[in-house]
Amino acid sequence: MSAAGARAAFPANWWLRAGWACLCAYVIYAAARLDFTWERFVVGIDNGARFIGRMIPPVIAQPDSLANGLIESLQIALLASFLGIVISLPIGLLAARNLMPVWATWPARMAIALCRSFHPVIVAILFVKAVGFGAMAGILALVVASIGFIGKLFAEAIEEISLKQVEAVRATGASFMNVITYGVLPQVFTRFIGFATYQLDSNLRNSTMVGIVGAGGIGGTLFSAFQRFDYDFVAAILLSIIAMIMVGEVLAGWVRGVFLEKGKVDGD
Amino acid sequence: MAAPALHLRGLAMEYVRGKPVLRGIDLEVGSEGLTAIIGPSGTGKSTLIRCINRLVDPTAGEILFQGQDLARLRGEALRHARRRIGMVFQEYNLVERLSVMENVLSGRLGYVSPWKAWMRKYPREDIDRAFELLDLVGLSAFPNQRADSLSGGQRQRVGIARAVMQRPQLLLADEPTSSLDPKTSVEIMELMRDLGRSQSIPVMVNMHDVELARRFADRIVGMSGGTIVFDGPPAALSDEQLKGIYGGEGWLH
C-alpha cells in the first residue's frame, strides 16, 4: 500500500456529469410539456385496436386506382432515380475537393447541401405549388433528394481514392476526361452502384409517400382511403406497398449483383 | 555525346518558400543510355524526376526536351509533351480495379478520345502492341487478370509495359525497385535497361540501391542537398565520392 493513498485512475469529470443531469432533466420537462403520458398511451391502444379491427380483412375496393397508384409510384421512383443519378454524377465530381479547384467545389457543395436540407415531402409540397398536382412534382422532389444523397456520397467516395493511380494516368498525357474515366471512376464504380441501388430503394419508399401531398403515386390513393375511413382498403394498399418495396429490394440486390459481378475478373 | 535529349538548366523547386528542394540543377541527358540518380532520402531525387514530366511544377529553371521548354507548357501542350515521356513509379500506380490489358492500354490515353477510351475501342495496332509488350515483360498469360491480383514484380512489369506503350522518347522511373525483393529488383532493372536499348531512348532512374545503380547504369548522378555532387560513369564512383553524397562512412563496409 502506498502511503499517498489510493490514486484515482479516472479523474471525475464534473462537467460531463452535469451535462448528463441536464439532459435527463430536459427529457422529463419536454415529456411533461407535450402531454406524453402513460394514460394517453393506454387510451390510444384501445383506439388502435378498434382501428386495426376495421382493417381486417383487407378489401381491394378500387383495384384500378390501386394498380394505377402503384404503377405511378414505381414510375416516379425509376424516373427520379435515373435523373437523380445522371445529374448527381457531375455534381458529385465537381464537389470532390481532391480533384477540383475551390471555385468548382464550393458551388457544387452548396447545391448538394441545399438538396439535402429538406425532407422529400417538403420539397414535394414546394413542387406541387410550382408545377401543379401529379407525378411531375413527385419526380422532381425525388430527383432533388437523389442528388443530395448520391452527390454527397459520390463526392466523399472520390475524395477517398488513391491519387497515385490518378497521377499515373495523368503522366501518360491523358486528357481530363480520360483521367476521370480511367483514373477515378474504376476506383469508385462499385461504391457508386451501391449508392445508386440504395437510392432506388429509398425512392421507391418515398414515391409511395409524396402522393399524400398531391405529388402523384399510391400515396394519394392511400390518403383518400384514409379520409373516407375505408380502413379495409387502407390495409390492402399498405400490404401492396409492402409487397412492392420487397420486390424492389430484390431487384436492387439483383442489379448490385450484376454490376459487382461484372467488376470482377473471369476465373477470379 | 550527340545533342542532348533532355537538358535541365537551373532547375529549382521549393515546396515551402525559402526551403529549396532542388537548388539550380544543370543536367544534360544523352539520347541513349541509363542514367541512375542516387542520393540520400529527401534530397530531391524524386522531385527532380517528377519535375521533368511536370507532375511537380518547378519554381524556376528550364526543362528543354526536343527543343521545347517543358517548364512553360500548360494545358494541351503539356499533355502532348507528357505523351512522349513514359513514367514508372515506386508503388507501380496501376489502376487496381482495371485489368492488366486495360492498364497497359492506358499508356495510349493521350491519343484516344474519351468516348473510345470509355468504350475500350483502341486502334488495332495499339492492341497488337500491347500483346507484344505483355509477351516481352513475361505477362502474356494474364491480360484479363485484375491488376490488384498480381504480385509486386508482376505489377511493376505492367507499369513498365504501360510506360513503353506510350512509345516514349524518354523513360523516367521513380524508385522502381524500392518496393521489390532483390531478385525481382534485378529483373526489373534488366528489363528497363533492355527496353531503353531496344527502343533507343534514354532512361532516367532514381534509386536507393548503389550496387544496383553501379550494375545497370551507364552514368551515375549523385545528389546531395538539392544539388548534383557527382556525375560520371559507375567506375568513377569511389568510396570517397559516396561519402560526399551520403555523408559519414560507417555504412560503407
Short mmCIF file of C-alpha atoms in Angstrom, two decimals:
data_model
loop_
_atom_site.label_atom_id
_atom_site.label_comp_id
_atom_site.label_asym_id
_atom_site.label_seq_id
_atom_site.Cartn_x
_atom_site.Cartn_y
_atom_site.Cartn_z
CA MET A 1 0.00 0.00 0.00
CA SER A 2 1.36 3.34 -0.94
CA ALA A 3 1.45 5.98 1.71
CA ALA A 4 -0.11 8.51 -0.64
CA GLY A 5 -3.39 6.57 -0.52
CA ALA A 6 -5.48 5.29 -3.44
CA ARG A 7 -4.83 7.15 -6.65
CA ALA A 8 -7.79 7.67 -8.97
CA ALA A 9 -7.22 6.05 -12.34
CA PHE A 10 -10.03 8.07 -13.87
CA PRO A 11 -10.44 11.65 -12.67
CA ALA A 12 -14.04 12.66 -12.04
CA ASN A 13 -15.39 14.74 -14.92
CA TRP A 14 -17.92 17.01 -13.24
CA TRP A 15 -18.78 18.81 -16.47
CA LEU A 16 -19.75 15.51 -18.06
CA ARG A 17 -21.90 14.52 -15.08
CA ALA A 18 -23.59 17.92 -15.07
CA GLY A 19 -24.27 17.50 -18.77
CA TRP A 20 -25.99 14.15 -18.28
CA ALA A 21 -28.06 15.56 -15.41
CA CYS A 22 -29.20 18.48 -17.58
CA LEU A 23 -30.15 16.13 -20.42
CA CYS A 24 -32.26 13.93 -18.09
CA ALA A 25 -33.99 16.95 -16.62
CA TYR A 26 -34.79 18.31 -20.07
CA VAL A 27 -36.22 14.99 -21.30
CA ILE A 28 -38.60 14.88 -18.32
CA TYR A 29 -39.59 18.51 -18.81
CA ALA A 30 -40.24 18.02 -22.55
CA ALA A 31 -42.36 14.90 -21.93
CA ALA A 32 -44.47 16.82 -19.41
CA ARG A 33 -44.88 19.78 -21.76
CA LEU A 34 -46.07 17.62 -24.63
CA ASP A 35 -48.54 15.63 -22.55
CA PHE A 36 -46.52 12.49 -23.28
CA THR A 37 -48.13 10.31 -20.62
CA TRP A 38 -48.90 6.66 -19.93
CA GLU A 39 -52.65 7.27 -19.54
CA ARG A 40 -52.93 8.66 -23.04
CA PHE A 41 -50.99 5.69 -24.38
CA VAL A 42 -53.39 3.23 -22.74
CA VAL A 43 -56.41 5.06 -24.15
CA GLY A 44 -54.68 5.11 -27.50
CA ILE A 45 -54.18 1.36 -27.52
CA ASP A 46 -57.91 0.95 -27.25
CA ASN A 47 -58.47 3.18 -30.30
CA GLY A 48 -55.70 1.39 -32.14
CA ALA A 49 -57.30 -1.99 -31.55
CA ARG A 50 -60.60 -0.78 -32.98
CA PHE A 51 -58.80 0.73 -35.98
CA ILE A 52 -56.94 -2.50 -36.69
CA GLY A 53 -60.17 -4.44 -36.29
CA ARG A 54 -61.72 -2.37 -39.07
CA MET A 55 -58.72 -3.08 -41.32
CA ILE A 56 -59.33 -6.81 -41.24
CA PRO A 57 -59.99 -8.33 -43.63
CA PRO A 58 -58.32 -6.11 -46.23
CA VAL A 59 -60.51 -5.37 -49.22
CA ILE A 60 -59.40 -4.13 -52.60
CA ALA A 61 -62.24 -1.69 -53.01
CA GLN A 62 -60.88 0.05 -56.11
CA PRO A 63 -58.50 -2.28 -57.97
CA ASP A 64 -57.98 0.24 -60.77
CA SER A 65 -56.91 3.09 -58.56
CA LEU A 66 -54.71 0.74 -56.52
CA ALA A 67 -52.96 -0.60 -59.62
CA ASN A 68 -52.60 2.83 -61.19
CA GLY A 69 -51.25 4.26 -57.96
CA LEU A 70 -48.67 1.51 -57.60
CA ILE A 71 -47.56 1.77 -61.21
CA GLU A 72 -47.31 5.52 -60.92
CA SER A 73 -45.21 5.21 -57.77
CA LEU A 74 -42.91 2.77 -59.48
CA GLN A 75 -42.51 5.08 -62.45
CA ILE A 76 -41.86 8.07 -60.20
CA ALA A 77 -39.16 6.09 -58.40
CA LEU A 78 -37.48 4.85 -61.57
CA LEU A 79 -37.52 8.20 -63.36
CA ALA A 80 -36.39 10.09 -60.28
CA SER A 81 -33.56 7.62 -59.68
CA PHE A 82 -32.41 7.75 -63.28
CA LEU A 83 -32.44 11.55 -63.49
CA GLY A 84 -31.01 11.91 -60.00
CA ILE A 85 -28.11 9.58 -60.75
CA VAL A 86 -27.35 11.25 -64.08
CA ILE A 87 -27.36 14.71 -62.50
CA SER A 88 -25.53 13.76 -59.32
CA LEU A 89 -22.57 12.26 -61.21
CA PRO A 90 -21.20 15.58 -62.47
CA ILE A 91 -22.22 17.43 -59.33
CA GLY A 92 -20.50 14.86 -57.09
CA LEU A 93 -17.40 15.03 -59.27
CA LEU A 94 -17.36 18.82 -59.10
CA ALA A 95 -17.72 18.64 -55.33
CA ALA A 96 -14.67 16.40 -54.82
CA ARG A 97 -12.08 18.61 -53.18
CA ASN A 98 -9.11 16.44 -54.13
CA LEU A 99 -9.68 16.83 -57.87
CA MET A 100 -11.41 20.15 -58.32
CA PRO A 101 -10.45 23.75 -57.56
CA VAL A 102 -12.28 25.62 -54.83
CA TRP A 103 -14.33 27.67 -57.27
CA ALA A 104 -15.90 24.42 -58.53
CA THR A 105 -16.31 22.54 -55.26
CA TRP A 106 -17.88 25.42 -53.38
CA PRO A 107 -21.00 25.88 -55.54
CA ALA A 108 -21.33 22.10 -56.02
CA ARG A 109 -21.23 21.52 -52.27
CA MET A 110 -23.75 24.31 -51.76
CA ALA A 111 -26.09 22.68 -54.28
CA ILE A 112 -25.77 19.31 -52.54
CA ALA A 113 -26.33 20.84 -49.11
CA LEU A 114 -29.42 22.63 -50.40
CA CYS A 115 -30.82 19.38 -51.85
CA ARG A 116 -30.26 17.65 -48.54
CA SER A 117 -31.69 20.30 -46.29
CA PHE A 118 -35.39 19.43 -46.71
CA HIS A 119 -37.32 16.23 -46.38
CA PRO A 120 -38.69 14.99 -49.73
CA VAL A 121 -42.26 15.71 -48.56
CA ILE A 122 -41.47 19.37 -48.03
CA VAL A 123 -39.77 19.56 -51.41
CA ALA A 124 -42.80 17.79 -52.91
CA ILE A 125 -45.11 20.42 -51.42
CA LEU A 126 -42.98 23.14 -53.00
CA PHE A 127 -43.06 21.40 -56.38
CA VAL A 128 -46.81 20.82 -56.19
CA LYS A 129 -47.18 24.58 -55.76
CA ALA A 130 -44.73 25.19 -58.62
CA VAL A 131 -45.77 22.66 -61.28
CA GLY A 132 -49.19 21.55 -60.07
CA PHE A 133 -50.60 18.28 -58.74
CA GLY A 134 -49.38 14.99 -60.18
CA ALA A 135 -46.41 12.76 -60.77
CA MET A 136 -44.25 15.56 -62.20
CA ALA A 137 -43.99 17.18 -58.79
CA GLY A 138 -43.17 13.84 -57.16
CA ILE A 139 -40.46 13.05 -59.68
CA LEU A 140 -38.84 16.45 -59.24
CA ALA A 141 -38.95 16.15 -55.46
CA LEU A 142 -37.25 12.76 -55.50
CA VAL A 143 -34.69 13.92 -58.08
CA VAL A 144 -33.72 16.60 -55.58
CA ALA A 145 -33.44 14.03 -52.79
CA SER A 146 -31.37 11.72 -55.01
CA ILE A 147 -28.96 14.48 -55.98
CA GLY A 148 -28.46 15.32 -52.33
CA PHE A 149 -27.78 11.75 -51.29
CA ILE A 150 -25.79 10.34 -54.21
CA GLY A 151 -23.96 13.60 -54.87
CA LYS A 152 -22.69 13.79 -51.32
CA LEU A 153 -21.65 10.14 -51.04
CA PHE A 154 -20.13 10.14 -54.53
CA ALA A 155 -18.05 13.20 -53.71
CA GLU A 156 -16.88 11.57 -50.47
CA ALA A 157 -16.00 8.36 -52.30
CA ILE A 158 -13.92 10.32 -54.80
CA GLU A 159 -12.17 12.16 -52.00
CA GLU A 160 -11.00 8.81 -50.63
CA ILE A 161 -9.48 7.43 -53.84
CA SER A 162 -5.78 6.75 -54.30
CA LEU A 163 -4.23 9.72 -56.08
CA LYS A 164 -1.29 7.57 -57.16
CA GLN A 165 -3.44 5.84 -59.73
CA VAL A 166 -4.71 9.21 -60.93
CA GLU A 167 -1.17 10.54 -61.14
CA ALA A 168 -0.04 7.62 -63.28
CA VAL A 169 -2.87 8.18 -65.74
CA ARG A 170 -2.08 11.89 -65.86
CA ALA A 171 1.55 11.06 -66.58
CA THR A 172 0.57 9.32 -69.82
CA GLY A 173 -0.67 12.65 -71.16
CA ALA A 174 -4.31 11.64 -70.85
CA SER A 175 -6.95 14.35 -71.24
CA PHE A 176 -9.02 15.36 -68.22
CA MET A 177 -11.95 13.17 -69.27
CA ASN A 178 -9.67 10.18 -69.77
CA VAL A 179 -8.13 10.75 -66.36
CA ILE A 180 -11.64 10.65 -64.92
CA THR A 181 -12.73 7.51 -66.78
CA TYR A 182 -9.50 5.57 -66.17
CA GLY A 183 -8.02 7.02 -63.00
CA VAL A 184 -11.08 7.93 -60.96
CA LEU A 185 -14.20 6.01 -62.00
CA PRO A 186 -12.76 2.48 -61.68
CA GLN A 187 -11.89 3.31 -58.09
CA VAL A 188 -15.40 4.45 -57.16
CA PHE A 189 -17.54 2.39 -59.51
CA THR A 190 -18.64 -0.36 -57.13
CA ARG A 191 -19.43 2.10 -54.37
CA PHE A 192 -21.39 4.20 -56.81
CA ILE A 193 -23.51 1.21 -57.80
CA GLY A 194 -24.13 0.68 -54.10
CA PHE A 195 -25.32 4.27 -53.61
CA ALA A 196 -27.44 4.18 -56.74
CA THR A 197 -29.30 0.97 -55.86
CA TYR A 198 -29.79 2.16 -52.30
CA GLN A 199 -31.25 5.39 -53.62
CA LEU A 200 -33.55 3.47 -55.96
CA ASP A 201 -34.78 1.58 -52.94
CA SER A 202 -35.24 4.75 -50.97
CA ASN A 203 -37.00 6.49 -53.88
CA LEU A 204 -39.40 3.60 -54.13
CA ARG A 205 -40.40 4.07 -50.49
CA ASN A 206 -40.59 7.83 -50.79
CA SER A 207 -42.61 7.61 -54.01
CA THR A 208 -45.41 5.98 -52.03
CA MET A 209 -45.43 8.98 -49.71
CA VAL A 210 -45.24 12.06 -51.92
CA GLY A 211 -48.79 11.29 -53.08
CA ILE A 212 -50.06 12.36 -49.66
CA VAL A 213 -49.29 15.95 -50.60
CA GLY A 214 -50.64 15.50 -54.12
CA ALA A 215 -47.41 14.73 -55.93
CA GLY A 216 -48.61 11.53 -57.60
CA GLY A 217 -48.39 7.83 -56.83
CA ILE A 218 -50.09 5.42 -54.46
CA GLY A 219 -49.86 7.90 -51.58
CA GLY A 220 -52.81 9.86 -52.97
CA THR A 221 -54.98 6.75 -53.11
CA LEU A 222 -53.93 5.87 -49.58
CA PHE A 223 -54.71 9.32 -48.26
CA SER A 224 -58.17 9.47 -49.79
CA ALA A 225 -58.98 5.98 -48.48
CA PHE A 226 -57.99 7.20 -45.02
CA GLN A 227 -60.21 10.23 -45.34
CA ARG A 228 -63.14 8.09 -46.38
CA PHE A 229 -62.49 5.80 -43.37
CA ASP A 230 -62.16 2.85 -45.79
CA TYR A 231 -59.75 1.15 -43.42
CA ASP A 232 -60.06 -2.24 -45.11
CA PHE A 233 -58.94 -0.65 -48.37
CA VAL A 234 -56.17 1.17 -46.46
CA ALA A 235 -54.96 -2.23 -45.26
CA ALA A 236 -54.96 -3.57 -48.81
CA ILE A 237 -52.95 -0.57 -50.01
CA LEU A 238 -50.45 -0.91 -47.19
CA LEU A 239 -49.96 -4.61 -47.95
CA SER A 240 -49.40 -3.90 -51.63
CA ILE A 241 -46.87 -1.19 -50.76
CA ILE A 242 -45.01 -3.70 -48.60
CA ALA A 243 -45.05 -6.18 -51.46
CA MET A 244 -43.77 -3.57 -53.90
CA ILE A 245 -40.95 -2.48 -51.57
CA MET A 246 -39.88 -6.07 -51.11
CA VAL A 247 -39.85 -6.72 -54.84
CA GLY A 248 -37.88 -3.50 -55.26
CA GLU A 249 -35.35 -4.60 -52.72
CA VAL A 250 -34.86 -7.90 -54.50
CA LEU A 251 -34.45 -6.06 -57.81
CA ALA A 252 -31.94 -3.61 -56.33
CA GLY A 253 -29.96 -6.53 -54.92
CA TRP A 254 -30.01 -8.18 -58.31
CA VAL A 255 -28.77 -5.02 -60.06
CA ARG A 256 -25.99 -4.72 -57.49
CA GLY A 257 -25.06 -8.36 -58.06
CA VAL A 258 -24.90 -7.96 -61.84
CA PHE A 259 -22.63 -4.91 -61.69
CA LEU A 260 -20.37 -6.14 -58.95
CA GLU A 261 -20.02 -9.45 -60.73
CA LYS A 262 -19.02 -7.59 -63.89
CA GLY A 263 -16.41 -5.67 -61.94
CA LYS A 264 -14.70 -8.92 -61.07
CA VAL A 265 -12.37 -10.81 -63.33
CA ASP A 266 -13.17 -14.04 -65.09
CA GLY A 267 -11.99 -17.02 -63.14
CA ASP A 268 -11.00 -14.80 -60.23
CA MET B 1 27.56 12.73 -76.95
CA ALA B 2 25.13 13.82 -79.62
CA ALA B 3 22.68 16.65 -78.96
CA PRO B 4 21.16 16.01 -75.55
CA ALA B 5 17.64 14.59 -75.48
CA LEU B 6 16.96 16.40 -72.25
CA HIS B 7 18.64 19.47 -70.89
CA LEU B 8 17.84 20.84 -67.45
CA ARG B 9 19.01 24.37 -66.80
CA GLY B 10 18.94 25.96 -63.38
CA LEU B 11 16.05 23.78 -62.28
CA ALA B 12 14.87 24.85 -58.82
CA MET B 13 11.95 23.76 -56.73
CA GLU B 14 10.61 24.84 -53.36
CA TYR B 15 7.58 23.15 -51.80
CA VAL B 16 7.82 25.67 -48.97
CA ARG B 17 9.06 29.19 -49.62
CA GLY B 18 12.69 29.60 -48.63
CA LYS B 19 13.29 25.86 -48.31
CA PRO B 20 14.56 24.74 -51.71
CA VAL B 21 14.49 21.03 -52.51
CA LEU B 22 16.31 21.49 -55.81
CA ARG B 23 18.90 24.24 -55.96
CA GLY B 24 19.52 25.03 -59.59
CA ILE B 25 20.11 21.66 -61.24
CA ASP B 26 22.02 21.66 -64.54
CA LEU B 27 21.97 18.31 -66.31
CA GLU B 28 22.22 17.04 -69.85
CA VAL B 29 20.94 13.59 -70.70
CA GLY B 30 22.03 11.99 -73.95
CA SER B 31 19.73 10.31 -76.40
CA GLU B 32 20.53 6.83 -75.12
CA GLY B 33 21.70 5.01 -72.04
CA LEU B 34 20.52 4.52 -68.48
CA THR B 35 21.21 7.31 -66.04
CA ALA B 36 20.86 6.44 -62.37
CA ILE B 37 20.26 9.22 -59.87
CA ILE B 38 21.38 8.29 -56.38
CA GLY B 39 21.44 10.17 -53.12
CA PRO B 40 20.06 10.14 -49.60
CA SER B 41 16.33 10.31 -48.86
CA GLY B 42 14.83 13.77 -49.04
CA THR B 43 17.50 15.12 -51.33
CA GLY B 44 15.17 15.87 -54.20
CA LYS B 45 15.74 12.88 -56.50
CA SER B 46 12.06 12.17 -56.74
CA THR B 47 11.22 15.85 -57.14
CA LEU B 48 13.74 16.07 -59.97
CA ILE B 49 12.19 13.15 -61.85
CA ARG B 50 8.68 14.47 -61.26
CA CYS B 51 9.59 17.96 -62.44
CA ILE B 52 10.59 16.60 -65.84
CA ASN B 53 7.07 15.45 -66.74
CA ARG B 54 5.58 18.21 -64.59
CA LEU B 55 3.80 16.03 -62.05
CA VAL B 56 5.52 18.63 -59.87
CA ASP B 57 5.87 22.21 -61.06
CA PRO B 58 9.38 23.61 -60.74
CA THR B 59 9.79 27.03 -59.17
CA ALA B 60 12.44 28.15 -61.65
CA GLY B 61 14.60 26.89 -64.48
CA GLU B 62 14.20 25.27 -67.86
CA ILE B 63 13.43 21.72 -68.92
CA LEU B 64 14.47 21.52 -72.56
CA PHE B 65 13.14 18.38 -74.22
CA GLN B 66 13.23 18.09 -78.00
CA GLY B 67 13.51 21.82 -78.41
CA GLN B 68 10.63 22.64 -76.07
CA ASP B 69 10.82 24.12 -72.59
CA LEU B 70 8.51 21.79 -70.65
CA ALA B 71 8.58 24.12 -67.66
CA ARG B 72 6.50 26.64 -69.57
CA LEU B 73 3.91 24.31 -71.06
CA ARG B 74 0.32 24.29 -69.94
CA GLY B 75 -2.91 22.55 -70.85
CA GLU B 76 -2.93 20.62 -74.08
CA ALA B 77 0.71 21.35 -74.95
CA LEU B 78 1.76 19.88 -71.60
CA ARG B 79 -0.39 16.79 -72.15
CA HIS B 80 1.14 16.31 -75.58
CA ALA B 81 4.62 16.55 -74.10
CA ARG B 82 3.70 14.03 -71.41
CA ARG B 83 2.66 11.53 -74.05
CA ARG B 84 6.29 11.38 -75.16
CA ILE B 85 7.59 10.70 -71.64
CA GLY B 86 6.93 7.33 -70.01
CA MET B 87 6.98 7.04 -66.24
CA VAL B 88 7.41 4.07 -63.92
CA PHE B 89 6.50 4.50 -60.25
CA GLN B 90 7.76 3.09 -56.98
CA GLU B 91 4.38 1.73 -55.99
CA TYR B 92 3.52 0.79 -59.58
CA ASN B 93 0.46 3.10 -59.51
CA LEU B 94 -1.61 0.75 -61.61
CA VAL B 95 -5.35 1.29 -61.68
CA GLU B 96 -6.07 -1.56 -59.31
CA ARG B 97 -9.56 -2.42 -60.44
CA LEU B 98 -8.77 -2.50 -64.13
CA SER B 99 -7.32 -5.48 -65.96
CA VAL B 100 -3.70 -5.82 -66.96
CA MET B 101 -4.66 -5.14 -70.57
CA GLU B 102 -6.62 -2.01 -69.63
CA ASN B 103 -3.65 -0.78 -67.64
CA VAL B 104 -1.22 -1.37 -70.48
CA LEU B 105 -3.53 0.29 -73.00
CA SER B 106 -3.93 3.26 -70.69
CA GLY B 107 -0.48 4.23 -71.97
CA ARG B 108 -2.34 5.32 -75.11
CA LEU B 109 -4.83 7.55 -73.30
CA GLY B 110 -3.11 10.66 -74.59
CA TYR B 111 -4.09 9.63 -78.11
CA VAL B 112 -7.56 8.16 -77.68
CA SER B 113 -10.75 10.20 -77.44
CA PRO B 114 -12.72 9.93 -74.18
CA TRP B 115 -15.57 8.10 -75.86
CA LYS B 116 -13.34 5.49 -77.47
CA ALA B 117 -11.36 5.11 -74.26
CA TRP B 118 -14.61 4.61 -72.32
CA MET B 119 -15.84 2.04 -74.86
CA ARG B 120 -12.40 0.39 -74.88
CA LYS B 121 -12.16 0.91 -78.65
CA TYR B 122 -8.43 1.15 -79.14
CA PRO B 123 -6.85 1.03 -82.60
CA ARG B 124 -5.88 -2.47 -83.71
CA GLU B 125 -2.18 -1.66 -83.79
CA ASP B 126 -2.29 -0.47 -80.16
CA ILE B 127 -3.90 -3.74 -79.10
CA ASP B 128 -1.34 -5.78 -81.05
CA ARG B 129 1.46 -3.79 -79.49
CA ALA B 130 0.00 -4.24 -76.02
CA PHE B 131 0.06 -8.02 -76.51
CA GLU B 132 3.63 -7.82 -77.79
CA LEU B 133 4.70 -5.83 -74.76
CA LEU B 134 2.98 -8.27 -72.42
CA ASP B 135 4.96 -11.06 -74.11
CA LEU B 136 8.10 -9.01 -73.71
CA VAL B 137 7.63 -8.42 -69.98
CA GLY B 138 6.57 -12.04 -69.46
CA LEU B 139 2.90 -11.48 -68.63
CA SER B 140 1.22 -12.84 -71.73
CA ALA B 141 -0.79 -15.27 -69.61
CA PHE B 142 -2.56 -12.54 -67.61
CA PRO B 143 -4.12 -9.94 -69.92
CA ASN B 144 -7.53 -10.15 -68.27
CA GLN B 145 -6.38 -10.53 -64.69
CA ARG B 146 -7.19 -7.61 -62.44
CA ALA B 147 -4.12 -5.53 -61.60
CA ASP B 148 -4.64 -5.90 -57.85
CA SER B 149 -4.38 -9.67 -58.10
CA LEU B 150 -0.74 -9.53 -59.26
CA SER B 151 2.47 -9.71 -57.23
CA GLY B 152 4.72 -6.68 -56.84
CA GLY B 153 7.14 -7.74 -59.55
CA GLN B 154 4.32 -8.50 -61.96
CA ARG B 155 2.71 -5.15 -61.24
CA GLN B 156 5.90 -3.32 -61.95
CA ARG B 157 6.17 -5.19 -65.26
CA VAL B 158 2.70 -3.94 -66.13
CA GLY B 159 3.81 -0.45 -65.09
CA ILE B 160 6.78 -0.68 -67.44
CA ALA B 161 4.63 -2.03 -70.27
CA ARG B 162 2.23 0.88 -69.74
CA ALA B 163 5.06 3.41 -69.94
CA VAL B 164 6.58 1.80 -73.04
CA MET B 165 3.12 1.59 -74.61
CA GLN B 166 3.30 5.38 -74.93
CA ARG B 167 6.19 4.92 -77.40
CA PRO B 168 8.04 7.40 -75.26
CA GLN B 169 11.16 9.27 -76.24
CA LEU B 170 12.27 9.35 -72.63
CA LEU B 171 11.59 6.84 -69.87
CA LEU B 172 11.54 8.06 -66.27
CA ALA B 173 11.45 5.79 -63.24
CA ASP B 174 10.92 6.96 -59.67
CA GLU B 175 12.42 4.32 -57.35
CA PRO B 176 11.08 1.46 -59.49
CA THR B 177 12.65 -1.28 -57.38
CA SER B 178 12.29 0.08 -53.84
CA SER B 179 9.20 -1.99 -53.08
CA LEU B 180 10.61 -5.20 -54.57
CA ASP B 181 12.82 -8.02 -53.35
CA PRO B 182 16.47 -8.13 -54.54
CA LYS B 183 15.98 -10.75 -57.24
CA THR B 184 12.92 -9.05 -58.71
CA SER B 185 14.73 -5.71 -58.49
CA VAL B 186 17.50 -7.03 -60.72
CA GLU B 187 14.97 -8.41 -63.21
CA ILE B 188 13.11 -5.10 -63.32
CA MET B 189 16.34 -3.15 -63.86
CA GLU B 190 17.37 -5.53 -66.63
CA LEU B 191 14.01 -5.03 -68.28
CA MET B 192 14.27 -1.25 -68.10
CA ARG B 193 17.82 -1.25 -69.45
CA ASP B 194 16.98 -3.62 -72.30
CA LEU B 195 13.82 -1.74 -73.24
CA GLY B 196 15.76 1.52 -73.26
CA ARG B 197 18.30 -0.04 -75.59
CA SER B 198 15.82 -1.70 -77.92
CA GLN B 199 13.73 1.46 -78.22
CA SER B 200 16.85 3.65 -78.40
CA ILE B 201 15.58 6.01 -75.76
CA PRO B 202 17.26 7.45 -72.68
CA VAL B 203 16.20 6.05 -69.31
CA MET B 204 16.44 8.05 -66.07
CA VAL B 205 16.04 6.10 -62.87
CA ASN B 206 16.34 7.37 -59.36
CA MET B 207 17.22 4.67 -56.87
CA HIS B 208 18.36 3.90 -53.38
CA ASP B 209 20.48 0.89 -54.12
CA VAL B 210 24.00 1.99 -55.02
CA GLU B 211 25.10 -1.51 -56.06
CA LEU B 212 22.14 -1.87 -58.39
CA ALA B 213 22.92 1.53 -59.86
CA ARG B 214 26.55 0.53 -60.42
CA ARG B 215 25.50 -2.66 -62.10
CA PHE B 216 22.95 -1.28 -64.54
CA ALA B 217 23.68 2.38 -65.11
CA ASP B 218 25.78 3.81 -67.92
CA ARG B 219 26.04 7.00 -65.94
CA ILE B 220 25.51 7.85 -62.30
CA VAL B 221 24.38 11.21 -60.99
CA GLY B 222 24.86 11.68 -57.26
CA MET B 223 22.69 14.23 -55.50
CA SER B 224 23.01 15.72 -52.07
CA GLY B 225 21.17 18.61 -50.51
CA GLY B 226 19.36 19.50 -53.73
CA THR B 227 22.47 19.77 -55.91
CA ILE B 228 24.45 17.41 -58.10
CA VAL B 229 27.68 16.42 -56.37
CA PHE B 230 28.79 13.59 -58.66
CA ASP B 231 28.31 12.91 -62.34
CA GLY B 232 30.21 10.21 -64.16
CA PRO B 233 30.41 6.56 -65.18
CA PRO B 234 29.87 3.88 -62.49
CA ALA B 235 33.56 3.04 -62.47
CA ALA B 236 34.40 6.57 -61.36
CA LEU B 237 32.17 6.34 -58.29
CA SER B 238 34.60 5.78 -55.43
CA ASP B 239 34.01 5.35 -51.71
CA GLU B 240 35.31 8.87 -51.31
CA GLN B 241 32.56 10.16 -53.57
CA LEU B 242 29.91 8.07 -51.86
CA LYS B 243 30.94 9.66 -48.60
CA GLY B 244 30.43 13.02 -50.23
CA ILE B 245 26.95 12.02 -51.42
CA TYR B 246 25.59 10.27 -48.37
CA GLY B 247 27.86 11.66 -45.63
CA GLY B 248 29.60 9.55 -43.00
CA GLU B 249 31.38 6.31 -43.79
CA GLY B 250 30.27 3.77 -41.17
CA TRP B 251 27.67 2.36 -43.59
CA LEU B 252 30.17 1.69 -46.37
CA HIS B 253 31.74 -1.55 -45.22
#
